[in-house]
Short mmCIF file of C-alpha atoms in Angstrom, two decimals:
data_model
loop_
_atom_site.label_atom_id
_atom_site.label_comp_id
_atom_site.label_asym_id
_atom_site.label_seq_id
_atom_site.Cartn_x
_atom_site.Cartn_y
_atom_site.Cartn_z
CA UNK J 573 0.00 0.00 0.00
CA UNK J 574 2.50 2.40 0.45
CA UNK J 575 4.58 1.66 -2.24
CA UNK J 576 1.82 2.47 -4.37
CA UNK J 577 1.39 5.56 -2.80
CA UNK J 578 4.65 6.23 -3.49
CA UNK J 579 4.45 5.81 -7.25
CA UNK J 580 1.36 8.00 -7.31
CA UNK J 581 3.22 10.77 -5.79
CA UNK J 582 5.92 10.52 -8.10
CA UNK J 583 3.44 10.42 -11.42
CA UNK J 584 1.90 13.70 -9.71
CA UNK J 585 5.56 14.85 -8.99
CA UNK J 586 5.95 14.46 -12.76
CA UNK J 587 3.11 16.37 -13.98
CA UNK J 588 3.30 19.31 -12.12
CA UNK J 589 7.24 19.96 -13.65
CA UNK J 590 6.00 19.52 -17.16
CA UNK J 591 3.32 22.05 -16.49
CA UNK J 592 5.68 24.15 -15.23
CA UNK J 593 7.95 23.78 -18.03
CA UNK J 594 4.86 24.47 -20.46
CA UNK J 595 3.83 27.74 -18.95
CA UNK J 596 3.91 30.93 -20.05
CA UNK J 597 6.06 32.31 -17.41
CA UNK J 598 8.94 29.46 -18.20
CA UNK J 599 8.36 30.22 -22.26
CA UNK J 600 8.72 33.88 -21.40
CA UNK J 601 11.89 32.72 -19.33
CA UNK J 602 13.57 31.09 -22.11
CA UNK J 603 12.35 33.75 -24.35
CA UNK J 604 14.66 36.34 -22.77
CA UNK J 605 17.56 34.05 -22.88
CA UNK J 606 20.43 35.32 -25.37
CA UNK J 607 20.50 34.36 -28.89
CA UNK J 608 22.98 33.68 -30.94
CA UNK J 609 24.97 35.93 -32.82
CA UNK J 610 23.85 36.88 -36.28
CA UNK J 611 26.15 36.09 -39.31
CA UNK J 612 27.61 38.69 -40.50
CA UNK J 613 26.21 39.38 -43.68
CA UNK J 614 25.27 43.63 -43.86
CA UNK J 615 29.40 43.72 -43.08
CA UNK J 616 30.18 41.83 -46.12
CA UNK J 617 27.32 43.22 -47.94
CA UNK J 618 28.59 46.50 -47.11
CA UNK J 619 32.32 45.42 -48.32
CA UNK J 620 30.61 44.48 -51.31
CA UNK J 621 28.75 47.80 -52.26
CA UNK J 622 31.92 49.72 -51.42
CA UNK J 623 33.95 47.84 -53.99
CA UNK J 624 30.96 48.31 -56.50
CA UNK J 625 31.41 51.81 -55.93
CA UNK J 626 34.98 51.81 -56.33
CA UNK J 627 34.47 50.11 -59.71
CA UNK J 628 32.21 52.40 -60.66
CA UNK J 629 34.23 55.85 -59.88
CA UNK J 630 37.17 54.34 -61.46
CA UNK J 631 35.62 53.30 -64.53
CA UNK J 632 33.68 56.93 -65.07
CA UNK J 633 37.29 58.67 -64.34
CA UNK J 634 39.36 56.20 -67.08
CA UNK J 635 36.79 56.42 -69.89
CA UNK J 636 35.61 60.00 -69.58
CA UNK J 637 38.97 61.27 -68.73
CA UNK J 638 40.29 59.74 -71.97
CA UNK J 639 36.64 60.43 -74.07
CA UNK J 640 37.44 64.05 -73.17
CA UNK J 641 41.13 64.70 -73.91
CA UNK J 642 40.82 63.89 -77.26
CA UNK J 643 37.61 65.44 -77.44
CA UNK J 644 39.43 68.82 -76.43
CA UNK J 645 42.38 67.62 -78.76
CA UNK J 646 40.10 67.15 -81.80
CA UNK J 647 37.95 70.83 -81.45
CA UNK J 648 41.62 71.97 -81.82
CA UNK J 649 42.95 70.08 -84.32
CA UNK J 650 39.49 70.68 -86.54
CA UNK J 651 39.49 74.52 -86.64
CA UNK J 652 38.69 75.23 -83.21
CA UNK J 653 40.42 77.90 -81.38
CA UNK J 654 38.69 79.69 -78.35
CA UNK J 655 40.25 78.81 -75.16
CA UNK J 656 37.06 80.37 -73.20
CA UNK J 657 35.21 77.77 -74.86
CA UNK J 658 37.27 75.16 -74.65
CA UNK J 659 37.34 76.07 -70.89
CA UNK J 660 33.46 76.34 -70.50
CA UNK J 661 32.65 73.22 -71.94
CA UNK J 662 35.29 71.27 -69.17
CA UNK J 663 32.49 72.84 -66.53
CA UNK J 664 28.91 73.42 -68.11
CA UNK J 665 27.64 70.10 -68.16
CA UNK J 666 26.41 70.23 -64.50
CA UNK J 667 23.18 70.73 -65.15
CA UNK J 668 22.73 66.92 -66.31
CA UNK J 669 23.23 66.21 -62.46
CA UNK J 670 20.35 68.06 -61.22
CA UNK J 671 17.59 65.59 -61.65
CA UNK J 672 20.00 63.11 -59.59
CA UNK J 673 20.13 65.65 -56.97
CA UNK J 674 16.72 66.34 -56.47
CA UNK J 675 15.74 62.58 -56.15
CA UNK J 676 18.70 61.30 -53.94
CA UNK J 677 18.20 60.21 -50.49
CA UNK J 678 18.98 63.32 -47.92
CA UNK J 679 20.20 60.91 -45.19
CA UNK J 680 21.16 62.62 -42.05
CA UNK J 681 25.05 61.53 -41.13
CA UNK J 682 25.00 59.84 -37.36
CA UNK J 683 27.76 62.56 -35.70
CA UNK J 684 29.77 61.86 -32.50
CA UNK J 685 28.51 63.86 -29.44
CA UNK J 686 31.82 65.59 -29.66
CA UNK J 687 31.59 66.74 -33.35
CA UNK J 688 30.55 69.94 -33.87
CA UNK J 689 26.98 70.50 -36.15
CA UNK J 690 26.13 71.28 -39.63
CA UNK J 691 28.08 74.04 -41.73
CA UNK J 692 26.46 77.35 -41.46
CA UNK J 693 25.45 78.35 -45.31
CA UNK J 694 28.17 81.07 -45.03
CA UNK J 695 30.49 78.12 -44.35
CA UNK J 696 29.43 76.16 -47.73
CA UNK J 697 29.04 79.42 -50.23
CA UNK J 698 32.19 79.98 -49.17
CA UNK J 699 33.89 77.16 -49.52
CA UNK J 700 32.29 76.54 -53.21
CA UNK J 701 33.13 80.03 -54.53
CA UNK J 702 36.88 79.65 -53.57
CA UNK J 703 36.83 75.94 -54.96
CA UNK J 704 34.78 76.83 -57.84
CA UNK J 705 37.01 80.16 -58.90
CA UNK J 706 40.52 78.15 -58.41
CA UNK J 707 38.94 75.55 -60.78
CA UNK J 708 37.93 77.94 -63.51
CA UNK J 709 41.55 79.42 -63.10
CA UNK J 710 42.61 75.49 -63.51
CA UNK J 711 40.61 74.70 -66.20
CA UNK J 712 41.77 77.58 -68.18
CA UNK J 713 45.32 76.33 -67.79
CA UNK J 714 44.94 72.74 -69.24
CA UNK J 715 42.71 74.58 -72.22
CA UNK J 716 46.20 76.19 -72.84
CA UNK J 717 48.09 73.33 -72.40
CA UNK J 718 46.03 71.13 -74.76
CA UNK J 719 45.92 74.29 -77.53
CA UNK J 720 49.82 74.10 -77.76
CA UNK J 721 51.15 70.56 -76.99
CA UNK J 722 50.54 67.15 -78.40
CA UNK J 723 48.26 64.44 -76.91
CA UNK J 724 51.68 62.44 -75.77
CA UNK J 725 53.24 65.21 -73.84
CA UNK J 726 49.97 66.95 -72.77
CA UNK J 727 49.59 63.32 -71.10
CA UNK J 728 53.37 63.10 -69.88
CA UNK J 729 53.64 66.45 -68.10
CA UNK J 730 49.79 65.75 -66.35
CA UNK J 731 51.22 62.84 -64.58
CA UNK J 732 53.53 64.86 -62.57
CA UNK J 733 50.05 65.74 -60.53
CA UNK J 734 50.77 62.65 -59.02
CA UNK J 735 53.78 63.76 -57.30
CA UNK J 736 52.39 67.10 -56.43
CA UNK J 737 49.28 65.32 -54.94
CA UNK J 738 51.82 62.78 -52.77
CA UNK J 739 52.81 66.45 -51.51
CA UNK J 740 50.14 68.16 -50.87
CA UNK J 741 48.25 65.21 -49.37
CA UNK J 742 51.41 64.14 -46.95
CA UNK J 743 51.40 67.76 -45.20
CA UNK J 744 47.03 68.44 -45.11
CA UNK J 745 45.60 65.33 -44.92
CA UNK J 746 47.92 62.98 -43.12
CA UNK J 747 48.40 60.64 -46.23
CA UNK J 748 50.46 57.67 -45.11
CA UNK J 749 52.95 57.38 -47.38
CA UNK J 750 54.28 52.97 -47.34
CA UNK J 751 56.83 51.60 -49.84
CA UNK J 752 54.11 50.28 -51.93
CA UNK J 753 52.14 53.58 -52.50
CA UNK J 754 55.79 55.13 -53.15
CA UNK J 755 56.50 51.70 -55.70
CA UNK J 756 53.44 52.99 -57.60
CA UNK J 757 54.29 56.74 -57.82
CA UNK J 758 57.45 55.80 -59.13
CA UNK J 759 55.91 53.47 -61.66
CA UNK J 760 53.10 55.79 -62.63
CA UNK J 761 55.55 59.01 -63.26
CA UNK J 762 57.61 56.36 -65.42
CA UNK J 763 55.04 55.23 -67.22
CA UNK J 764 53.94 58.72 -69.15
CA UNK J 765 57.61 59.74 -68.55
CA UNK J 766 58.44 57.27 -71.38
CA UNK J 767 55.38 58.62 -73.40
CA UNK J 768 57.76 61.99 -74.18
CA UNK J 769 60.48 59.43 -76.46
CA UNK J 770 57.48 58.84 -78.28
CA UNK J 771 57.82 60.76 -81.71
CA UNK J 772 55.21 62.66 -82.19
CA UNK J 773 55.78 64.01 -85.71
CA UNK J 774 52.05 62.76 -86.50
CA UNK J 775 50.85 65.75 -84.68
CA UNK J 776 47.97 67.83 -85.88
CA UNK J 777 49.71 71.06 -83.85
CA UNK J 778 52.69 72.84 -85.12
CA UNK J 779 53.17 75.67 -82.85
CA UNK J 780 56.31 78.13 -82.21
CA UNK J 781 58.78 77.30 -79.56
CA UNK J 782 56.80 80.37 -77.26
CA UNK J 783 54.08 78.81 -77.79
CA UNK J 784 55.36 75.33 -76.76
CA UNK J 785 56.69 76.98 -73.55
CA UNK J 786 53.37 78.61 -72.55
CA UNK J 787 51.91 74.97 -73.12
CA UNK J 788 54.18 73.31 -71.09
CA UNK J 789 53.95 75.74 -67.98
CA UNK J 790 50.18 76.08 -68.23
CA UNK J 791 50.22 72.30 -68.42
CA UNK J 792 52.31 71.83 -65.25
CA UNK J 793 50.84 74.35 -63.20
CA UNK J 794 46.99 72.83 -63.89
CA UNK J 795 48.55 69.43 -62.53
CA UNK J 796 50.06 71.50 -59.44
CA UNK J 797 46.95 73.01 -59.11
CA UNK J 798 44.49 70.25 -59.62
CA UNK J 799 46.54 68.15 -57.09
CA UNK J 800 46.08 71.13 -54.40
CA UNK J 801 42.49 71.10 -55.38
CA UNK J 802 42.08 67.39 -54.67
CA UNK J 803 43.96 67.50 -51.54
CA UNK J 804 41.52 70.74 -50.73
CA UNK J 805 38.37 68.69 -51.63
CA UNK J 806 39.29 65.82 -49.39
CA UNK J 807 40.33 68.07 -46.82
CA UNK J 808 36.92 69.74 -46.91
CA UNK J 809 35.19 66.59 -46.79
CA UNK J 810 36.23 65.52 -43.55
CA UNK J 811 36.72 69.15 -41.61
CA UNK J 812 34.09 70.36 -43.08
CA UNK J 813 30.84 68.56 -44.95
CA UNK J 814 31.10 65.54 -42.33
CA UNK J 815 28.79 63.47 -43.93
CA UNK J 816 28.64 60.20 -46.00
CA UNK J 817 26.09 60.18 -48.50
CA UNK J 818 26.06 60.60 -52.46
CA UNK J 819 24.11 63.87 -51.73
CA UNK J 820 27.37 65.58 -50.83
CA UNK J 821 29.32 64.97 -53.76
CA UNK J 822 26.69 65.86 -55.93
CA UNK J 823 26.59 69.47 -53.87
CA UNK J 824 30.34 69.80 -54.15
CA UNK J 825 30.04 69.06 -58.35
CA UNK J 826 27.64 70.83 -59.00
CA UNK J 827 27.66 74.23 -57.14
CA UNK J 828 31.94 74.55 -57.37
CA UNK J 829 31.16 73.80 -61.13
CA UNK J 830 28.36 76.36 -61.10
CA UNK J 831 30.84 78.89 -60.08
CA UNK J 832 33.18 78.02 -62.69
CA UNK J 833 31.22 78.66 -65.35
CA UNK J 834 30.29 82.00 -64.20
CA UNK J 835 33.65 82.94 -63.91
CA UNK J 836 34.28 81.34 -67.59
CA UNK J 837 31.23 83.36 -68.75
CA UNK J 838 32.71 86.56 -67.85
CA UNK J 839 35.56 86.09 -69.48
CA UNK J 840 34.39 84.37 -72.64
CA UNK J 841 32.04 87.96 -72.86
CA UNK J 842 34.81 90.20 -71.59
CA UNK J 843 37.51 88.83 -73.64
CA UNK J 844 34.76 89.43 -77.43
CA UNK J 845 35.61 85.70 -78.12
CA UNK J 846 31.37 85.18 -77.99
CA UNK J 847 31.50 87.32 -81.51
CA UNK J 848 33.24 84.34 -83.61
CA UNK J 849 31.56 81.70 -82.20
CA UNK J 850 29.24 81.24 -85.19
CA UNK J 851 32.14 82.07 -87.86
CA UNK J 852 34.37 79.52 -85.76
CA UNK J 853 31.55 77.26 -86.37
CA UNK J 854 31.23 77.74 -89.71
CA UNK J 855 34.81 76.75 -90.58
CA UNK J 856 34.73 73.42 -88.64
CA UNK J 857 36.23 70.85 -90.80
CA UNK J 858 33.75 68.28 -89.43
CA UNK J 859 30.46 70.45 -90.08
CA UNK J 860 28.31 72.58 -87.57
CA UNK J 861 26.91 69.33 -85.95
CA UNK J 862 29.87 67.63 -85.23
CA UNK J 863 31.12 71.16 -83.98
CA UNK J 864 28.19 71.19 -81.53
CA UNK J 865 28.09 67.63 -80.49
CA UNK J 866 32.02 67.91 -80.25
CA UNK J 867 31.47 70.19 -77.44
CA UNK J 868 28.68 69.03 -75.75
CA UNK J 869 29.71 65.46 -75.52
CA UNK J 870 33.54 67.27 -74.19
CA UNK J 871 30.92 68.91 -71.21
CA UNK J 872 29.19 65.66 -70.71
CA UNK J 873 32.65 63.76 -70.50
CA UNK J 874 33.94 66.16 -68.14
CA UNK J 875 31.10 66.35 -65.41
CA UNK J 876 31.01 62.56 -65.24
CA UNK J 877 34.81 62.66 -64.56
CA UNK J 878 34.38 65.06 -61.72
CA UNK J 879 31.72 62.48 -60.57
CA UNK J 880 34.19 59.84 -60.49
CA UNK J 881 36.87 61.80 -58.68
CA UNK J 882 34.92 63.51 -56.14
CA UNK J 883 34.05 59.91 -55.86
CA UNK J 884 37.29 58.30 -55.07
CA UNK J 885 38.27 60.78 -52.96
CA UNK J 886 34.96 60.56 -50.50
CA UNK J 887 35.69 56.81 -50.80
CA UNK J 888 39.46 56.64 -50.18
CA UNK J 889 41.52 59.38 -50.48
CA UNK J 890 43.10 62.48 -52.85
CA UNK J 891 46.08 60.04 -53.38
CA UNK J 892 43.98 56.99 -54.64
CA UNK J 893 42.05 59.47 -56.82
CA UNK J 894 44.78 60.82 -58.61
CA UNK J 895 46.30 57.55 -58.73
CA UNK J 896 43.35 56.02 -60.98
CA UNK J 897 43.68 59.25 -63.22
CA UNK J 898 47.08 58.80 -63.88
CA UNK J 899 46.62 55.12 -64.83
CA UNK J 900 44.35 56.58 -67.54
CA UNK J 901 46.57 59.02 -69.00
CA UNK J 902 48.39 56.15 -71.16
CA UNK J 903 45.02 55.24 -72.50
CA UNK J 904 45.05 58.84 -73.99
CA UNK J 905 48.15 58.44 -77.06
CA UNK J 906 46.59 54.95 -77.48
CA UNK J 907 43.05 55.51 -78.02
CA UNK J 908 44.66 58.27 -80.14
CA UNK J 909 46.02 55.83 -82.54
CA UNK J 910 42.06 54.93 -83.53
CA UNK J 911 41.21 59.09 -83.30
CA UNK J 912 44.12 60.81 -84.78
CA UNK J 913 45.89 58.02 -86.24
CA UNK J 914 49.07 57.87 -84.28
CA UNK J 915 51.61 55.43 -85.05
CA UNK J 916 51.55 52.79 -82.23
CA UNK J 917 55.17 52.10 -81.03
CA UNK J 918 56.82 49.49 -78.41
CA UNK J 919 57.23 52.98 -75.91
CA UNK J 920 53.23 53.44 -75.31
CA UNK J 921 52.41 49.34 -75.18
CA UNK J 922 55.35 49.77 -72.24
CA UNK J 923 54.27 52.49 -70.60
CA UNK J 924 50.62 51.04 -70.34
CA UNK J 925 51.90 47.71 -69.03
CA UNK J 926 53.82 50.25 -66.48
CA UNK J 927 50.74 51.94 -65.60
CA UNK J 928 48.83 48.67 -64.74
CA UNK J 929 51.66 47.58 -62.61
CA UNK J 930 51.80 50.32 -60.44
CA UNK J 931 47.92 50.96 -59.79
CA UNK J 932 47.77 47.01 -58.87
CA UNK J 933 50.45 47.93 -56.65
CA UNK J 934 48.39 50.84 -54.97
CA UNK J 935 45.44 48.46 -54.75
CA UNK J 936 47.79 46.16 -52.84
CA UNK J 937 48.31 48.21 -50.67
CA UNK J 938 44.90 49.06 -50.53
CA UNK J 939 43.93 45.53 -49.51
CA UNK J 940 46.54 45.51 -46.68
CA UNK J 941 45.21 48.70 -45.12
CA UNK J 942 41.62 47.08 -44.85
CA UNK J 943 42.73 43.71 -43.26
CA UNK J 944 44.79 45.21 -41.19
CA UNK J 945 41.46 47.20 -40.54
CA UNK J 946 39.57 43.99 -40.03
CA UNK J 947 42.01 42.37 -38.00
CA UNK J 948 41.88 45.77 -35.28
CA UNK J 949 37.99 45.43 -35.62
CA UNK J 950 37.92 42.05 -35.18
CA UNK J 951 40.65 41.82 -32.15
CA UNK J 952 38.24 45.11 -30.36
CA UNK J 953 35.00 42.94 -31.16
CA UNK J 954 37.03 39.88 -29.04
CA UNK J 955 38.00 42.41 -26.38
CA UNK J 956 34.41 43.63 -25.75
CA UNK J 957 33.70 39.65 -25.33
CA UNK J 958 36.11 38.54 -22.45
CA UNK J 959 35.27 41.92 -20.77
CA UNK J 960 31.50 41.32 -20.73
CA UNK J 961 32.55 37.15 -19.97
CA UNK J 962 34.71 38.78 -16.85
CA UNK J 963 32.09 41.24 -15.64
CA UNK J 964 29.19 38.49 -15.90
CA UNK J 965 31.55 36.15 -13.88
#
């Protein structure tokens, strides 16, 4: 008899834990327990986008960049000879960017409670009139350059931006300068620095040798300047805007390039060269059409370059940015060998094999800098662990 009552108390025992364990209160219990960490796929769908963005600014600044150098070449070499104009057209074509403007996210940047707030609108007009009057000034320059020099040595003498930008970069933004960044300056300044034994007797432009002078000076002092401008832009970007969105370059494009081409304007009407526009138009060896779509496909070229710069640097750097322009500048004399008919030598086949090298070796060292930034991230995520492990303990 009492065994059996024992057995009964145990069946009841029984029951009442697997009620227990059934109840809300114990489902809400193991409710609140901690999950799991999630894979982490936004991080590497985040790498992802970033490199698709890369790929994108780099292929806008190596096909337009090239698509409007010999663009500017051939209104020269066809009867054109206004350098206003030639200079307008490298900063007009903003107004394609508007409609991307108006329907682009205006996501608010997340700021650190120790970062100071928005720009004032005195703050931004200001910055984009000086930007936008030392790129006119710029502008004009490689117009000048371009006028007087052939497409080989207009090309050679622009890669020395590259150095300047190594400069200017080193002293106002901190650029970390590693043996692999310096392998690829030196390869990228060799590269176009073999374009000038290329013999260029094919060229369209005989000038004087004053001429030639005032083409080569105006030529190195828009890569001087244009490397001070990108070390500027980036420098503005992070002291200044603050913010991480597509919005931002868009501003900087279009309102420095807005005025630009005032400045231009002025000029092109102060200078009279407006009055032989139409007569300048009229003696275009390829027709009035091809003198109009010359020009507006040179604005069109130009505005998606500054896309793809402003680009590079928001993503990277000033360095990286000039870096990808360079590589492009050997694309110039050999796309020019379909345009202008160059003869196509052993000199340009090695100074685009050059070219190659060293951006590969930039994006080397490219790749190092972000596992070395994954490894930090990943060694601080660890540290957070064993500290929460220790205070739970």
């Amino acid at each position: 008899m009492g065994g059996a009552q024992h057995q009964m108390q145990q069946k009841i025992h029984v029951q009442e834990e697997a009620k227990e364990q059934n109840s809300p209160q114990n489902a809400n219990v193991m409710n609140h327990q901690p999950l799991p960490p999630p894979p982490k796929l936004p991080e590497q769908h985040k790498n992802y986008m970033w490199w698709l963005r890369m790929a994108v600014y780099s292929f806008l600044v190596l096909s337009t960049q090239a698509v409007a150098t010999l663009l500017g070449r051939l209104y020269f070499a066809k009867g054109g000879s206004g350098k206003w104009t030639a200079t307008l057209v490298q900063l007009c074509g903003f107004p394609i960017l508007l409609p991307f403007l108006l329907f682009s996210p205006n996501t608010p940047q997340k700021r650190e409670n120790n970062r100071p707030n928005a720009p004032s609108s005195v703050t931004l007009a200001s910055l984009y009139l000086c930007l936008g009057v030392f790129l006119a000034a710029n502008c004009m320059l490689y117009s000048i350059g371009l006028l007087y020099l052939p497409v080989s040595t207009y090309s050679l003498i622009c890669a020395t931006q590259l150095g300047f930008n190594a400069l200017f970069s080193y002293f106002l933004n901190s650029q970390k300068i590693t043996p692999f960044i310096i392998n690829s300056l030196v390869i990228l300044t060799i590269s176009s620095t073999l374009l000038v034994f290329q013999n260029d007797s094919s060229s369209s432009n005989k000038v004087s040798r004053g001429k030639y002078a005032i083409g080569f000076l105006s030529t190195v002092g828009a890569s001087a300047g244009y490397a001070l401008l990108l070390s500027v832009t980036q420098l503005a970007f992070r002291k200044i805007l603050k913010q991480e969105n597509f919005r931002v370059v868009l501003n900087m494009v279009i309102y420095q390039s807005l005025v630009a081409t005032i400045v231009i304007l002025v000029g092109l009407f102060g200078s009279g060269e407006w009055k032989g526009l139409t007569k300048e138009m009229d003696g275009f060896e390829l027709g009035r059409v091809s003198y109009v779509m010359t020009l507006v496909w040179t604005a069109i070229s130009w505005t998606l370059f500054s896309i793809g710069a402003l680009g590079l640097i928001f993503e990277v750097s000033s360095l990286f940015s000039n870096v990808v322009s360079t590589l492009g500048l050997p694309i110039i004399p050999v796309a020019a060998v379909f345009v202008f008919h160059d003869t196509m030598g052993g000199i340009k086949v090695v100074a685009l094999l050059l070219a190659i090298w060293g951006f590969v070796s930039y994006i080397y060292q490219s790749y190092l800098d972000e596992l070395e930034s994954k490894t930090r991230s990943d060694q601080h995520d660890n540290g957070v662990s064993e500290v929460s492990l220790a205070e739970r303990a």
